[in-house]
Amino acid sequence: MEFQSPRLRVKRDPISIDSSSYGEPEDTINTAMSQPVPTLNDPMWEDMWHLSRKDDLNMKVVEAWNLGVTGKGVTVTILDDGIETNHPDLIQNYDPLSSTDVNDNDSNPTPRYNLLDSNRHGTRCAGQVAATANNSLCSVGIA
């Protein structure tokens, strides 16, 4: 059996980049993909304070979306318990090829429903990342 061994972390100095050879920052933004985020109609959007706060205490997700930065083409894996793969907010973005059930050692991550509903936290986590926006359902995913 192989065990992990501690490694020494070496902190490096920040890399300095001469921006004059790369142009102004505006040149690096893909303005062809940039479109202002429409008003979101998902009922939980206003309660997602970490995304939708009007002050500086949020994750600046709307600003990233307005720059054209999205999760399109990116696969995210969430290691958690069960995920409701047919949840209406997730069904468009769920990728069965990127999913597995480590609890039952199979490819079906559907939660085991019981009295405690203790095996579907993964649905909430996946929603934070991949919930479909503007479908008038629950929430909005970051990507």
C-alpha positions as a Python dict, from the first residue, in 0.01 Angstrom:
ca = {
    (1, 'M'): (0, 0, 0),
    (2, 'E'): (126, 345, -89),
    (3, 'F'): (80, 634, 151),
    (4, 'Q'): (93, 1003, 89),
    (5, 'S'): (395, 1184, 218),
    (6, 'P'): (412, 1549, 321),
    (7, 'R'): (570, 1785, 73),
    (8, 'L'): (733, 2119, 127),
    (9, 'R'): (541, 2405, -32),
    (10, 'V'): (765, 2668, -184),
    (11, 'K'): (601, 3005, -237),
    (12, 'R'): (726, 3177, -547),
    (13, 'D'): (747, 3546, -620),
    (14, 'P'): (468, 3684, -840),
    (15, 'I'): (544, 3686, -1209),
    (16, 'S'): (567, 4034, -1354),
    (17, 'I'): (414, 4075, -1700),
    (18, 'D'): (488, 4375, -1916),
    (19, 'S'): (140, 4469, -2039),
    (20, 'S'): (276, 4705, -2304),
    (21, 'S'): (361, 4411, -2528),
    (22, 'Y'): (9, 4271, -2495),
    (23, 'G'): (-197, 4583, -2554),
    (24, 'E'): (-452, 4741, -2329),
    (25, 'P'): (-674, 4518, -2113),
    (26, 'E'): (-975, 4598, -2333),
    (27, 'D'): (-799, 4417, -2618),
    (28, 'T'): (-808, 4089, -2427),
    (29, 'I'): (-1186, 4084, -2387),
    (30, 'N'): (-1382, 3896, -2649),
    (31, 'T'): (-1639, 4167, -2716),
    (32, 'A'): (-1807, 3954, -2983),
    (33, 'M'): (-1927, 3724, -2704),
    (34, 'S'): (-2002, 4001, -2454),
    (35, 'Q'): (-2369, 4068, -2402),
    (36, 'P'): (-2527, 4230, -2099),
    (37, 'V'): (-2696, 3984, -1868),
    (38, 'P'): (-3073, 4011, -1908),
    (39, 'T'): (-3299, 4053, -1609),
    (40, 'L'): (-3316, 3711, -1449),
    (41, 'N'): (-3662, 3567, -1385),
    (42, 'D'): (-3561, 3286, -1152),
    (43, 'P'): (-3745, 3335, -820),
    (44, 'M'): (-3445, 3258, -598),
    (45, 'W'): (-3205, 3497, -780),
    (46, 'E'): (-3254, 3785, -537),
    (47, 'D'): (-3189, 3549, -243),
    (48, 'M'): (-2856, 3439, -388),
    (49, 'W'): (-2675, 3718, -205),
    (50, 'H'): (-2330, 3583, -291),
    (51, 'L'): (-2412, 3640, -659),
    (52, 'S'): (-2668, 3918, -673),
    (53, 'R'): (-2578, 4169, -400),
    (54, 'K'): (-2569, 4525, -523),
    (55, 'D'): (-2258, 4615, -322),
    (56, 'D'): (-1902, 4485, -347),
    (57, 'L'): (-1966, 4184, -125),
    (58, 'N'): (-2046, 3937, -401),
    (59, 'M'): (-1856, 3709, -636),
    (60, 'K'): (-1876, 3952, -934),
    (61, 'V'): (-2044, 3681, -1141),
    (62, 'V'): (-2267, 3923, -1332),
    (63, 'E'): (-1961, 4126, -1424),
    (64, 'A'): (-1791, 3811, -1555),
    (65, 'W'): (-2102, 3716, -1753),
    (66, 'N'): (-2108, 4066, -1903),
    (67, 'L'): (-1751, 4013, -2022),
    (68, 'G'): (-1858, 3696, -2202),
    (69, 'V'): (-1706, 3460, -1946),
    (70, 'T'): (-1940, 3166, -1899),
    (71, 'G'): (-1914, 2796, -1830),
    (72, 'K'): (-1995, 2701, -2189),
    (73, 'G'): (-1781, 2406, -2292),
    (74, 'V'): (-1649, 2351, -1939),
    (75, 'T'): (-1716, 2032, -1746),
    (76, 'V'): (-1733, 2061, -1368),
    (77, 'T'): (-1730, 1762, -1139),
    (78, 'I'): (-1886, 1789, -796),
    (79, 'L'): (-1789, 1528, -541),
    (80, 'D'): (-2085, 1508, -308),
    (81, 'D'): (-2372, 1275, -235),
    (82, 'G'): (-2669, 1216, -465),
    (83, 'I'): (-2778, 1446, -745),
    (84, 'E'): (-3126, 1459, -891),
    (85, 'T'): (-3027, 1424, -1258),
    (86, 'N'): (-3381, 1497, -1374),
    (87, 'H'): (-3418, 1816, -1167),
    (88, 'P'): (-3573, 2076, -1403),
    (89, 'D'): (-3302, 2332, -1320),
    (90, 'L'): (-3019, 2084, -1390),
    (91, 'I'): (-3144, 1858, -1668),
    (92, 'Q'): (-3011, 2082, -1951),
    (93, 'N'): (-2659, 2095, -1807),
    (94, 'Y'): (-2622, 1748, -1655),
    (95, 'D'): (-2357, 1532, -1825),
    (96, 'P'): (-2400, 1161, -1747),
    (97, 'L'): (-2056, 1084, -1893),
    (98, 'S'): (-1899, 1298, -1620),
    (99, 'S'): (-2093, 1141, -1337),
    (100, 'T'): (-2051, 845, -1108),
    (101, 'D'): (-2197, 726, -782),
    (102, 'V'): (-1914, 656, -539),
    (103, 'N'): (-2160, 549, -270),
    (104, 'D'): (-2304, 263, -475),
    (105, 'N'): (-2013, 227, -721),
    (106, 'D'): (-2223, 271, -1034),
    (107, 'S'): (-2300, 542, -1289),
    (108, 'N'): (-2635, 647, -1142),
    (109, 'P'): (-2597, 926, -883),
    (110, 'T'): (-2972, 946, -811),
    (111, 'P'): (-3021, 1001, -437),
    (112, 'R'): (-3154, 737, -205),
    (113, 'Y'): (-3468, 899, -75),
    (114, 'N'): (-3529, 831, 291),
    (115, 'L'): (-3695, 1001, 586),
    (116, 'L'): (-3396, 1231, 641),
    (117, 'D'): (-3339, 1319, 275),
    (118, 'S'): (-2973, 1313, 367),
    (119, 'N'): (-2841, 1196, 31),
    (120, 'R'): (-2922, 1477, -210),
    (121, 'H'): (-2699, 1763, -104),
    (122, 'G'): (-2519, 1720, -437),
    (123, 'T'): (-2828, 1855, -614),
    (124, 'R'): (-2794, 2184, -426),
    (125, 'C'): (-2420, 2202, -499),
    (126, 'A'): (-2471, 2123, -867),
    (127, 'G'): (-2737, 2394, -882),
    (128, 'Q'): (-2486, 2650, -756),
    (129, 'V'): (-2274, 2572, -1060),
    (130, 'A'): (-2510, 2464, -1336),
    (131, 'A'): (-2873, 2563, -1272),
    (132, 'T'): (-3031, 2689, -1592),
    (133, 'A'): (-3091, 3063, -1589),
    (134, 'N'): (-3413, 3236, -1697),
    (135, 'N'): (-3640, 2935, -1682),
    (136, 'S'): (-3862, 3080, -1405),
    (137, 'L'): (-3778, 2791, -1174),
    (138, 'C'): (-3545, 2790, -875),
    (139, 'S'): (-3208, 2955, -905),
    (140, 'V'): (-2923, 3051, -1137),
    (141, 'G'): (-2597, 2862, -1168),
    (142, 'I'): (-2267, 3044, -1180),
    (143, 'A'): (-2154, 2884, -1504),
}
